[in-house]
mmCIF file of C-alpha atoms and ligand atoms in Angstrom:
data_model
loop_
_atom_site.group_PDB
_atom_site.id
_atom_site.type_symbol
_atom_site.label_atom_id
_atom_site.label_comp_id
_atom_site.label_asym_id
_atom_site.label_seq_id
_atom_site.Cartn_x
_atom_site.Cartn_y
_atom_site.Cartn_z
ATOM 1 C CA MET A 1 -39.811 57.077 -132.180
ATOM 2 C CA GLY A 2 -36.861 54.878 -131.311
ATOM 3 C CA TYR A 3 -35.805 53.839 -127.676
ATOM 4 C CA GLY A 4 -32.171 53.760 -128.080
ATOM 5 C CA THR A 5 -29.522 55.862 -126.410
ATOM 6 C CA VAL A 6 -30.939 59.442 -127.543
ATOM 7 C CA GLY A 7 -34.481 58.001 -127.132
ATOM 8 C CA SER A 8 -34.174 57.057 -123.468
ATOM 9 C CA GLY A 9 -32.502 60.370 -122.967
ATOM 10 C CA VAL A 10 -35.592 61.930 -123.970
ATOM 11 C CA TYR A 11 -38.036 59.858 -121.923
ATOM 12 C CA GLU A 12 -35.825 60.397 -118.714
ATOM 13 C CA VAL A 13 -35.538 64.334 -119.623
ATOM 14 C CA PHE A 14 -39.302 64.542 -119.633
ATOM 15 C CA ARG A 15 -39.681 62.544 -116.590
ATOM 16 C CA THR A 16 -36.987 64.326 -114.868
ATOM 17 C CA ASN A 17 -37.789 67.888 -115.739
ATOM 18 C CA LYS A 18 -41.672 67.465 -115.946
ATOM 19 C CA THR A 19 -42.518 70.177 -113.660
ATOM 20 C CA SER A 20 -39.989 72.844 -115.321
ATOM 21 C CA ILE A 21 -40.890 71.966 -118.666
ATOM 22 C CA ASP A 22 -44.502 72.180 -118.091
ATOM 23 C CA LYS A 23 -44.505 75.317 -116.221
ATOM 24 C CA LYS A 24 -42.198 76.531 -119.319
ATOM 25 C CA VAL A 25 -44.738 75.496 -121.872
ATOM 26 C CA GLY A 26 -47.801 76.379 -119.859
ATOM 27 C CA GLN A 27 -49.325 73.400 -120.168
ATOM 28 C CA GLU A 28 -49.060 69.519 -119.371
ATOM 29 C CA LEU A 29 -46.849 67.506 -121.828
ATOM 30 C CA ARG A 30 -47.395 63.882 -121.807
ATOM 31 C CA VAL A 31 -45.247 61.238 -123.515
ATOM 32 C CA GLN A 32 -48.405 59.242 -124.909
ATOM 33 C CA TYR A 33 -46.485 56.510 -126.654
ATOM 34 C CA VAL A 34 -42.801 55.086 -127.343
ATOM 35 C CA LEU A 35 -42.336 53.477 -130.444
ATOM 36 C CA ASP A 36 -39.698 50.623 -130.584
ATOM 37 C CA LEU A 37 -39.363 47.038 -131.965
ATOM 38 C CA ARG A 38 -37.973 45.908 -128.930
ATOM 39 C CA GLU A 39 -39.261 45.254 -125.327
ATOM 40 C CA PHE A 40 -37.690 46.699 -122.191
ATOM 41 C CA PRO A 41 -38.906 44.385 -119.209
ATOM 42 C CA GLY A 42 -39.077 46.556 -115.986
ATOM 43 C CA ASP A 43 -38.625 50.019 -117.815
ATOM 44 C CA PRO A 44 -41.468 52.232 -117.038
ATOM 45 C CA VAL A 45 -41.419 52.960 -120.558
ATOM 46 C CA MET A 46 -43.552 49.628 -120.836
ATOM 47 C CA ASP A 47 -46.356 51.507 -119.585
ATOM 48 C CA VAL A 48 -46.526 53.335 -123.187
ATOM 49 C CA LEU A 49 -44.550 51.376 -125.186
ATOM 50 C CA THR A 50 -45.974 50.459 -128.764
ATOM 51 C CA HIS A 51 -44.429 48.281 -131.489
ATOM 52 C CA ASP A 52 -46.868 50.039 -134.184
ATOM 53 C CA PHE A 53 -46.404 53.377 -136.023
ATOM 54 C CA GLU A 54 -49.967 53.256 -136.698
ATOM 55 C CA ASP A 55 -51.123 53.927 -132.968
ATOM 56 C CA ILE A 56 -48.976 57.192 -133.283
ATOM 57 C CA LEU A 57 -49.891 58.241 -136.563
ATOM 58 C CA ASN A 58 -53.813 57.806 -135.788
ATOM 59 C CA ASP A 59 -54.080 59.465 -132.371
ATOM 60 C CA ASP A 60 -54.670 62.882 -132.959
ATOM 61 C CA GLU A 61 -53.762 63.547 -129.368
ATOM 62 C CA VAL A 62 -50.064 63.251 -130.379
ATOM 63 C CA LYS A 63 -48.893 66.703 -131.583
ATOM 64 C CA ILE A 64 -44.994 66.484 -131.661
ATOM 65 C CA VAL A 65 -43.254 63.490 -132.019
ATOM 66 C CA ALA A 66 -39.477 63.063 -131.308
ATOM 67 C CA GLU A 67 -37.546 60.888 -134.240
ATOM 68 C CA VAL A 68 -34.670 59.412 -132.520
ATOM 69 C CA MET A 69 -34.454 56.239 -134.289
ATOM 70 C CA GLY A 70 -31.380 57.481 -137.055
ATOM 71 C CA GLY A 71 -30.870 55.801 -140.425
ATOM 72 C CA LEU A 72 -33.103 56.948 -143.584
ATOM 73 C CA HIS A 73 -35.594 53.983 -143.523
ATOM 74 C CA PRO A 74 -38.197 53.809 -142.024
ATOM 75 C CA ALA A 75 -37.477 57.303 -140.309
ATOM 76 C CA TYR A 76 -37.978 59.218 -143.435
ATOM 77 C CA GLU A 77 -41.605 57.704 -144.432
ATOM 78 C CA PHE A 78 -42.371 57.869 -140.699
ATOM 79 C CA THR A 79 -41.501 61.524 -140.386
ATOM 80 C CA ARG A 80 -43.144 62.541 -143.888
ATOM 81 C CA ARG A 81 -46.210 60.965 -142.521
ATOM 82 C CA CYS A 82 -46.450 62.583 -139.106
ATOM 83 C CA LEU A 83 -45.876 65.828 -140.752
ATOM 84 C CA GLU A 84 -48.314 65.198 -143.351
ATOM 85 C CA ALA A 85 -50.846 64.435 -140.748
ATOM 86 C CA GLY A 86 -50.459 67.753 -138.959
ATOM 87 C CA LYS A 87 -47.903 66.370 -136.204
ATOM 88 C CA SER A 88 -44.634 68.409 -135.683
ATOM 89 C CA VAL A 89 -41.257 66.386 -135.638
ATOM 90 C CA CYS A 90 -38.170 67.174 -133.749
ATOM 91 C CA THR A 91 -35.129 64.950 -134.547
ATOM 92 C CA SER A 92 -31.548 63.867 -133.646
ATOM 93 C CA ASN A 93 -31.130 62.225 -137.420
ATOM 94 C CA LYS A 94 -28.429 63.703 -139.142
ATOM 95 C CA GLU A 95 -28.600 61.205 -141.875
ATOM 96 C CA LEU A 96 -32.230 61.965 -142.554
ATOM 97 C CA VAL A 97 -31.808 65.880 -142.132
ATOM 98 C CA ALA A 98 -28.635 66.253 -144.293
ATOM 99 C CA GLU A 99 -30.662 63.969 -147.174
ATOM 100 C CA HIS A 100 -34.153 65.106 -146.979
ATOM 101 C CA GLY A 101 -33.890 68.222 -144.694
ATOM 102 C CA ALA A 102 -34.849 70.858 -147.334
ATOM 103 C CA GLU A 103 -37.902 68.519 -148.500
ATOM 104 C CA LEU A 104 -39.106 67.919 -144.895
ATOM 105 C CA ILE A 105 -38.827 71.676 -143.773
ATOM 106 C CA GLN A 106 -41.042 72.322 -146.845
ATOM 107 C CA ILE A 107 -43.719 69.700 -145.904
ATOM 108 C CA ALA A 108 -43.698 71.069 -142.479
ATOM 109 C CA LYS A 109 -44.499 74.408 -144.043
ATOM 110 C CA ASP A 110 -47.140 73.130 -146.094
ATOM 111 C CA HIS A 111 -48.803 71.635 -142.906
ATOM 112 C CA GLN A 112 -48.312 74.756 -140.462
ATOM 113 C CA VAL A 113 -46.395 72.777 -138.175
ATOM 114 C CA ASN A 114 -42.516 72.284 -137.354
ATOM 115 C CA TYR A 115 -39.744 70.125 -138.265
ATOM 116 C CA LEU A 116 -37.029 70.842 -135.926
ATOM 117 C CA PHE A 117 -33.368 69.218 -135.678
ATOM 118 C CA GLU A 118 -31.155 70.968 -133.061
ATOM 119 C CA ALA A 119 -30.061 67.857 -131.825
ATOM 120 C CA SER A 120 -28.665 66.699 -135.410
ATOM 121 C CA VAL A 121 -25.423 68.719 -135.295
ATOM 122 C CA GLY A 122 -23.600 69.484 -132.110
ATOM 123 C CA GLY A 123 -25.433 67.221 -129.592
ATOM 124 C CA GLY A 124 -26.557 69.549 -126.725
ATOM 125 C CA ILE A 125 -25.208 72.819 -128.232
ATOM 126 C CA PRO A 126 -27.301 74.996 -129.517
ATOM 127 C CA ILE A 127 -26.236 75.877 -133.024
ATOM 128 C CA ILE A 128 -29.073 75.378 -135.247
ATOM 129 C CA ARG A 129 -31.238 77.802 -133.736
ATOM 130 C CA PRO A 130 -28.793 80.788 -133.619
ATOM 131 C CA LEU A 131 -27.984 80.396 -137.236
ATOM 132 C CA ASN A 132 -31.713 80.269 -137.963
ATOM 133 C CA SER A 133 -32.533 83.274 -136.066
ATOM 134 C CA SER A 134 -29.740 85.041 -134.012
ATOM 135 C CA LEU A 135 -27.334 85.408 -136.650
ATOM 136 C CA THR A 136 -29.553 86.321 -139.630
ATOM 137 C CA ALA A 137 -28.327 89.859 -140.005
ATOM 138 C CA ASP A 138 -25.041 88.495 -141.213
ATOM 139 C CA VAL A 139 -23.224 86.881 -144.213
ATOM 140 C CA ILE A 140 -21.995 83.680 -142.777
ATOM 141 C CA VAL A 141 -18.351 83.599 -144.359
ATOM 142 C CA GLU A 142 -17.031 80.687 -142.433
ATOM 143 C CA ILE A 143 -17.902 77.863 -140.091
ATOM 144 C CA SER A 144 -15.383 75.519 -138.724
ATOM 145 C CA GLY A 145 -16.332 72.971 -136.615
ATOM 146 C CA ILE A 146 -15.486 70.092 -134.458
ATOM 147 C CA LEU A 147 -18.676 67.890 -135.043
ATOM 148 C CA ASN A 148 -18.030 64.662 -134.320
ATOM 149 C CA GLY A 149 -17.389 63.629 -130.351
ATOM 150 C CA THR A 150 -16.169 60.222 -130.899
ATOM 151 C CA THR A 151 -13.359 61.275 -132.923
ATOM 152 C CA ASN A 152 -12.524 64.105 -130.959
ATOM 153 C CA TYR A 153 -12.503 62.077 -127.781
ATOM 154 C CA MET A 154 -10.236 59.743 -129.493
ATOM 155 C CA LEU A 155 -7.566 62.448 -130.685
ATOM 156 C CA THR A 156 -7.738 63.907 -127.425
ATOM 157 C CA LYS A 157 -6.800 60.680 -125.556
ATOM 158 C CA MET A 158 -4.177 59.957 -128.333
ATOM 159 C CA SER A 159 -2.314 63.420 -127.905
ATOM 160 C CA ARG A 160 -2.460 63.796 -124.197
ATOM 161 C CA GLU A 161 -2.565 60.008 -122.832
ATOM 162 C CA GLY A 162 -0.376 58.545 -125.512
ATOM 163 C CA LEU A 163 -2.866 55.800 -126.230
ATOM 164 C CA ASN A 164 -3.033 54.240 -129.173
ATOM 165 C CA TYR A 165 -6.151 54.256 -132.083
ATOM 166 C CA ASP A 166 -7.582 50.847 -131.360
ATOM 167 C CA ASP A 167 -7.851 51.221 -127.470
ATOM 168 C CA VAL A 168 -9.345 54.838 -127.834
ATOM 169 C CA LEU A 169 -11.994 53.617 -130.297
ATOM 170 C CA LYS A 170 -13.161 50.985 -127.906
ATOM 171 C CA GLU A 171 -13.106 53.332 -125.240
ATOM 172 C CA ALA A 172 -15.751 55.878 -127.065
ATOM 173 C CA GLN A 173 -17.845 52.847 -128.118
ATOM 174 C CA ALA A 174 -18.171 51.967 -124.373
ATOM 175 C CA LYS A 175 -19.352 55.207 -123.492
ATOM 176 C CA GLY A 176 -22.127 55.299 -126.173
ATOM 177 C CA TYR A 177 -20.595 58.222 -128.206
ATOM 178 C CA ALA A 178 -19.909 56.283 -131.401
ATOM 179 C CA GLU A 179 -22.183 55.212 -134.189
ATOM 180 C CA LEU A 180 -23.649 51.814 -134.711
ATOM 181 C CA HIS A 181 -20.965 51.158 -137.258
ATOM 182 C CA PRO A 182 -18.088 53.370 -135.982
ATOM 183 C CA GLU A 183 -16.479 54.071 -139.463
ATOM 184 C CA ALA A 184 -19.371 56.418 -139.629
ATOM 185 C CA ASP A 185 -17.287 58.443 -136.718
ATOM 186 C CA VAL A 186 -13.330 57.555 -137.717
ATOM 187 C CA GLU A 187 -14.095 57.899 -141.884
ATOM 188 C CA GLY A 188 -15.814 61.473 -141.363
ATOM 189 C CA TRP A 189 -19.163 60.737 -142.603
ATOM 190 C CA ASP A 190 -20.850 61.748 -139.719
ATOM 191 C CA ALA A 191 -18.870 65.199 -139.713
ATOM 192 C CA CYS A 192 -19.698 65.450 -143.202
ATOM 193 C CA ARG A 193 -23.400 65.491 -142.886
ATOM 194 C CA LYS A 194 -23.346 67.801 -140.161
ATOM 195 C CA ILE A 195 -21.189 70.264 -142.213
ATOM 196 C CA ALA A 196 -23.373 69.647 -144.948
ATOM 197 C CA ILE A 197 -26.615 70.681 -142.583
ATOM 198 C CA LEU A 198 -24.638 73.827 -140.905
ATOM 199 C CA ALA A 199 -23.824 74.983 -144.770
ATOM 200 C CA SER A 200 -26.870 74.635 -146.180
ATOM 201 C CA LEU A 201 -28.438 76.771 -143.122
ATOM 202 C CA ALA A 202 -25.532 79.271 -143.727
ATOM 203 C CA CYS A 203 -26.052 80.054 -147.290
ATOM 204 C CA HIS A 204 -29.944 79.076 -147.423
ATOM 205 C CA LYS A 205 -29.408 76.233 -150.502
ATOM 206 C CA ASN A 206 -28.857 72.551 -150.439
ATOM 207 C CA VAL A 207 -25.640 71.427 -149.749
ATOM 208 C CA ASP A 208 -25.404 67.991 -151.220
ATOM 209 C CA TYR A 209 -23.184 66.073 -148.568
ATOM 210 C CA LYS A 210 -22.431 63.344 -151.117
ATOM 211 C CA LEU A 211 -20.265 66.211 -152.801
ATOM 212 C CA ILE A 212 -18.290 67.191 -149.660
ATOM 213 C CA GLU A 213 -14.577 65.756 -149.833
ATOM 214 C CA THR A 214 -14.612 63.909 -146.810
ATOM 215 C CA GLU A 215 -11.535 62.210 -144.716
ATOM 216 C CA GLY A 216 -11.493 60.575 -141.623
ATOM 217 C CA ILE A 217 -8.485 60.410 -138.767
ATOM 218 C CA THR A 218 -8.005 56.723 -139.785
ATOM 219 C CA GLU A 219 -4.517 57.736 -140.874
ATOM 220 C CA ILE A 220 -3.572 59.843 -137.867
ATOM 221 C CA LYS A 221 -0.558 58.263 -135.727
ATOM 222 C CA LEU A 222 0.590 58.934 -132.707
ATOM 223 C CA LYS A 223 3.829 59.986 -134.402
ATOM 224 C CA ASP A 224 1.547 62.733 -136.313
ATOM 225 C CA VAL A 225 0.548 63.778 -132.777
ATOM 226 C CA ASN A 226 3.843 63.983 -131.375
ATOM 227 C CA TYR A 227 5.286 66.098 -134.265
ATOM 228 C CA VAL A 228 2.497 68.638 -134.416
ATOM 229 C CA ALA A 229 2.558 69.272 -130.757
ATOM 230 C CA LYS A 230 6.535 70.319 -131.329
ATOM 231 C CA PHE A 231 5.011 73.200 -133.212
ATOM 232 C CA ASP A 232 2.715 74.072 -130.637
ATOM 233 C CA SER A 233 -0.469 72.663 -132.616
ATOM 234 C CA VAL A 234 -3.113 69.847 -132.221
ATOM 235 C CA ILE A 235 -4.773 67.827 -134.811
ATOM 236 C CA LYS A 236 -8.500 68.121 -134.814
ATOM 237 C CA LEU A 237 -11.348 66.661 -137.330
ATOM 238 C CA LEU A 238 -12.969 69.483 -138.995
ATOM 239 C CA GLY A 239 -15.748 69.980 -140.904
ATOM 240 C CA VAL A 240 -15.310 73.275 -142.547
ATOM 241 C CA PHE A 241 -17.335 75.616 -144.759
ATOM 242 C CA LYS A 242 -15.722 78.832 -146.408
ATOM 243 C CA ILE A 243 -16.837 81.438 -148.882
ATOM 244 C CA GLU A 244 -13.964 83.537 -150.076
ATOM 245 C CA GLU A 245 -14.343 86.885 -151.689
ATOM 246 C CA GLY A 246 -15.568 86.166 -155.203
ATOM 247 C CA GLY A 247 -17.990 83.851 -154.013
ATOM 248 C CA LYS A 248 -16.278 80.513 -154.267
ATOM 249 C CA VAL A 249 -17.895 77.822 -151.646
ATOM 250 C CA TYR A 250 -15.512 75.320 -150.184
ATOM 251 C CA VAL A 251 -16.680 72.510 -147.966
ATOM 252 C CA ARG A 252 -14.640 69.765 -146.528
ATOM 253 C CA VAL A 253 -14.011 67.381 -143.641
ATOM 254 C CA SER A 254 -10.462 66.511 -142.862
ATOM 255 C CA PRO A 255 -8.077 66.181 -139.900
ATOM 256 C CA ALA A 256 -6.561 69.682 -139.708
ATOM 257 C CA ILE A 257 -3.653 71.113 -137.562
ATOM 258 C CA ILE A 258 -4.514 74.086 -135.620
ATOM 259 C CA SER A 259 -2.356 75.804 -133.305
ATOM 260 C CA ASN A 260 -2.767 75.936 -129.425
ATOM 261 C CA ASP A 261 -4.308 79.291 -129.571
ATOM 262 C CA HIS A 262 -6.998 78.820 -132.158
ATOM 263 C CA PRO A 263 -10.306 79.071 -130.408
ATOM 264 C CA LEU A 264 -10.928 75.400 -131.138
ATOM 265 C CA ALA A 265 -7.727 73.870 -129.879
ATOM 266 C CA ASN A 266 -8.834 73.415 -126.518
ATOM 267 C CA VAL A 267 -12.278 72.002 -127.536
ATOM 268 C CA THR A 268 -11.158 68.159 -125.867
ATOM 269 C CA GLY A 269 -12.897 64.627 -125.228
ATOM 270 C CA VAL A 270 -16.372 64.621 -126.475
ATOM 271 C CA PHE A 271 -16.979 68.028 -126.451
ATOM 272 C CA ASN A 272 -17.749 69.731 -129.937
ATOM 273 C CA GLY A 273 -17.060 73.368 -130.888
ATOM 274 C CA ILE A 274 -18.266 75.415 -133.432
ATOM 275 C CA LEU A 275 -16.533 78.473 -134.824
ATOM 276 C CA VAL A 276 -19.127 80.600 -136.902
ATOM 277 C CA LYS A 277 -17.585 83.714 -138.526
ATOM 278 C CA GLY A 278 -19.946 86.447 -140.147
ATOM 279 C CA ASN A 279 -19.328 89.437 -141.736
ATOM 280 C CA ALA A 280 -20.655 91.741 -139.037
ATOM 281 C CA ILE A 281 -20.491 90.138 -136.030
ATOM 282 C CA GLY A 282 -17.050 88.665 -136.756
ATOM 283 C CA ASP A 283 -16.024 85.210 -134.541
ATOM 284 C CA VAL A 284 -18.667 83.492 -132.575
ATOM 285 C CA VAL A 285 -17.900 80.183 -130.735
ATOM 286 C CA PHE A 286 -20.316 77.477 -129.744
ATOM 287 C CA TYR A 287 -19.202 74.806 -127.210
ATOM 288 C CA GLY A 288 -20.466 71.826 -125.124
ATOM 289 C CA GLN A 289 -20.863 68.235 -125.599
ATOM 290 C CA GLY A 290 -21.626 67.103 -128.788
ATOM 291 C CA ALA A 291 -22.452 63.213 -128.212
ATOM 292 C CA GLY A 292 -24.205 61.204 -125.427
ATOM 293 C CA LYS A 293 -27.250 60.409 -124.025
ATOM 294 C CA LEU A 294 -28.870 63.529 -122.006
ATOM 295 C CA PRO A 295 -27.013 66.326 -123.953
ATOM 296 C CA THR A 296 -28.490 65.267 -127.029
ATOM 297 C CA ALA A 297 -31.749 64.287 -125.510
ATOM 298 C CA SER A 298 -31.957 67.938 -123.978
ATOM 299 C CA ALA A 299 -31.616 69.389 -127.504
ATOM 300 C CA VAL A 300 -34.482 67.103 -128.794
ATOM 301 C CA ALA A 301 -36.528 68.121 -125.854
ATOM 302 C CA ALA A 302 -36.089 71.751 -126.315
ATOM 303 C CA ASP A 303 -37.074 71.555 -129.443
ATOM 304 C CA VAL A 304 -40.457 69.769 -128.412
ATOM 305 C CA VAL A 305 -40.797 72.706 -125.994
ATOM 306 C CA ASP A 306 -40.272 75.063 -129.412
ATOM 307 C CA CYS A 307 -42.893 73.144 -131.020
ATOM 308 C CA VAL A 308 -45.662 73.350 -128.235
ATOM 309 C CA LYS A 309 -44.679 77.095 -128.061
ATOM 310 C CA HIS A 310 -45.458 77.379 -131.640
ATOM 311 C CA THR A 311 -48.354 75.459 -132.234
ATOM 312 C CA GLY A 312 -50.197 76.244 -135.465
ATOM 313 C CA LYS A 313 -47.365 78.056 -136.437
ATOM 314 C CA ASN A 314 -44.774 77.300 -138.584
ATOM 315 C CA ILE A 315 -41.153 78.752 -137.838
ATOM 316 C CA LYS A 316 -39.636 79.732 -141.131
ATOM 317 C CA ILE A 317 -36.389 77.676 -141.522
ATOM 318 C CA LEU A 318 -34.195 79.125 -144.658
ATOM 319 C CA TRP A 319 -32.940 76.390 -146.466
ATOM 320 C CA ASN A 320 -33.811 75.960 -150.186
ATOM 321 C CA PRO A 321 -33.719 72.730 -152.053
ATOM 322 C CA GLU A 322 -31.814 74.634 -154.844
ATOM 323 C CA LYS A 323 -28.325 73.205 -155.064
ATOM 324 C CA LEU A 324 -25.481 74.985 -153.933
ATOM 325 C CA THR A 325 -22.470 74.611 -156.420
ATOM 326 C CA LEU A 326 -19.149 73.846 -154.590
ATOM 327 C CA SER A 327 -15.935 74.922 -155.750
ATOM 328 C CA ASP A 328 -13.013 72.568 -156.453
ATOM 329 C CA LEU A 329 -10.401 72.093 -153.171
ATOM 330 C CA GLY A 330 -7.672 72.187 -155.885
ATOM 331 C CA ASP A 331 -8.049 76.064 -155.653
ATOM 332 C CA PHE A 332 -7.677 76.217 -152.324
ATOM 333 C CA GLU A 333 -4.484 77.916 -150.911
ATOM 334 C CA ARG A 334 -2.866 76.646 -147.490
ATOM 335 C CA GLN A 335 0.096 74.986 -145.898
ATOM 336 C CA TYR A 336 0.592 70.981 -145.281
ATOM 337 C CA PHE A 337 2.609 69.299 -142.610
ATOM 338 C CA VAL A 338 4.447 66.352 -144.570
ATOM 339 C CA ARG A 339 6.218 63.127 -143.147
ATOM 340 C CA MET A 340 8.312 61.167 -145.416
ATOM 341 C CA PRO A 341 10.840 58.321 -144.718
ATOM 342 C CA ALA A 342 14.466 59.285 -143.410
ATOM 343 C CA ASP A 343 15.970 58.373 -146.463
ATOM 344 C CA ALA A 344 13.993 60.964 -148.357
ATOM 345 C CA GLU A 345 16.795 63.749 -149.970
ATOM 346 C CA ALA A 346 16.743 67.123 -148.994
ATOM 347 C CA LYS A 347 17.367 68.180 -152.634
ATOM 348 C CA ALA A 348 14.200 65.902 -153.775
ATOM 349 C CA ILE A 349 12.053 67.610 -151.032
ATOM 350 C CA THR A 350 13.175 71.264 -152.182
ATOM 351 C CA ALA A 351 12.767 70.410 -155.397
ATOM 352 C CA ALA A 352 9.104 69.349 -155.199
ATOM 353 C CA PHE A 353 7.870 71.784 -152.564
ATOM 354 C CA GLY A 354 10.091 74.722 -152.441
ATOM 355 C CA ALA A 355 11.247 76.009 -149.273
ATOM 356 C CA VAL A 356 9.989 73.862 -146.269
ATOM 357 C CA GLU A 357 10.554 74.284 -142.639
ATOM 358 C CA MET A 358 11.897 70.542 -141.113
ATOM 359 C CA VAL A 359 10.296 69.559 -138.083
ATOM 360 C CA SER A 360 12.183 66.862 -135.784
ATOM 361 C CA VAL A 361 10.874 65.046 -132.695
ATOM 362 C CA GLU A 362 13.577 63.031 -130.683
ATOM 363 C CA GLY A 363 13.264 58.975 -131.233
ATOM 364 C CA ILE A 364 11.565 59.240 -134.537
ATOM 365 C CA ASN A 365 13.804 58.819 -137.434
ATOM 366 C CA GLU A 366 11.728 60.518 -140.403
ATOM 367 C CA LYS A 367 11.882 63.696 -142.325
ATOM 368 C CA ALA A 368 9.063 65.743 -141.295
ATOM 369 C CA PHE A 369 8.129 69.365 -142.557
ATOM 370 C CA ILE A 370 5.777 72.029 -143.070
ATOM 371 C CA THR A 371 5.301 73.359 -146.834
ATOM 372 C CA GLY A 372 4.912 77.133 -147.664
ATOM 373 C CA VAL A 373 1.352 78.292 -148.877
ATOM 374 C CA MET A 374 0.270 76.359 -151.700
ATOM 375 C CA LYS A 375 -2.689 75.419 -154.130
ATOM 376 C CA GLU A 376 -4.195 71.803 -153.107
ATOM 377 C CA SER A 377 -3.791 71.164 -156.624
ATOM 378 C CA ALA A 378 -0.114 72.522 -156.694
ATOM 379 C CA PHE A 379 0.654 70.203 -152.942
ATOM 380 C CA ASN A 380 -0.768 67.017 -154.847
ATOM 381 C CA GLU A 381 1.502 67.207 -157.707
ATOM 382 C CA ALA A 382 4.380 68.411 -155.569
ATOM 383 C CA ALA A 383 3.366 64.837 -153.653
ATOM 384 C CA GLU A 384 3.629 62.815 -156.523
ATOM 385 C CA LYS A 385 6.955 64.264 -157.757
ATOM 386 C CA ALA A 386 8.449 64.106 -154.366
ATOM 387 C CA GLY A 387 7.511 60.319 -154.181
ATOM 388 C CA HIS A 388 6.912 58.358 -150.967
ATOM 389 C CA ILE A 389 4.694 60.447 -148.624
ATOM 390 C CA ILE A 390 3.952 58.644 -145.321
ATOM 391 C CA ASN A 391 1.188 61.056 -144.199
ATOM 392 C CA ARG A 392 0.181 64.740 -144.823
ATOM 393 C CA ILE A 393 -2.346 66.784 -142.987
ATOM 394 C CA ARG A 394 -3.610 70.291 -144.014
ATOM 395 C CA LEU A 395 -2.810 73.223 -141.618
ATOM 396 C CA ASP A 396 -5.942 75.571 -140.844
HETATM 397 N N1 LIG B 401 -21.189 59.444 -133.248
HETATM 398 C C1 LIG B 401 -21.625 60.684 -132.925
HETATM 399 C C2 LIG B 401 -20.265 61.776 -132.357
HETATM 400 C C3 LIG B 401 -22.613 60.790 -132.012
HETATM 401 O O1 LIG B 401 -19.606 60.957 -131.949
HETATM 402 O O2 LIG B 401 -20.167 62.952 -132.640
HETATM 403 C C4 LIG B 401 -23.436 62.604 -132.188
HETATM 404 O O3 LIG B 401 -23.882 62.674 -133.257
#
């Protein structure tokens, strides 16, 4: 369902890799229909194209449906009806999974079919399956992820080639990485849904993405990138889930400064990287192409194969509808990088933030510094006291 960037990729993967996929599942898989409102003259998909969802629903030969339409409606209704009709559904639709994941997983279970969503996070990177099956012996205490290919592509281009924000956004759109409305990428909304999905799987409860504090990359300037390079670090848009001793759970999306030796520092371009910390296994890093036609399609197609292998059997996914209570980020402690105008007085800076470490870049006439470790609430108070702050970025 859906013959856009990912949908056409899924079709292509099944055509190109037909022999090998059929061999792996031990039977012939056939694409029975492709649902889309548009026509595609000259495209081989015309042989199987339908504009009517009921064709799919009412055909008993259709056992597995790939929902790659995106958006909540009608994807939600179509998915529900397919599952209730005893058809498994595989999806790349992170909006739908973040909003209705727990419910659709339950419906799939009730009908002994599967709702699989590997492609919804990290494009082609296997991350959902490892969280659900390989890392089950661990308590997951942290997930930090570069979860949006578009913004990572943009930040990489800005830092490596000194290009400006608007030009790099246009490039990412031209390459088919960006969402239909690129605010979803640059404002962090896409990463927010993805970290909500991962956090839900990590703690087996429902993490409501609407409650996650989310900040995008729209305020990041080339100057920030240049300052940060001075102290051997880079800026990344991170989705972070963290459980502290004592049980406080923090989830956020925001630009973060990480040092060049952090495992995610060298995740560049459209690649995503996800660092998972378990209480027994320690750190595990997942890396691969986080956006784009074929990588995402590969994950959808792999889910289809999994559904065939589990015909008549529901794969247990631990994601209960019970809501997880998130802790107030104001209590979280960390350092901050701050930029203020050149005329900011050193005394006023120290009075507000205490001892700070100044950073300077030749040719930029500003006061920039790194604070000591402080609670986010204390930082916000200090920032107000200090007066005009041009930008501030969290250090992770
Ligand atoms: N716009 C998304 C990204 C697509 O850039 O990561 C993959 O979810």
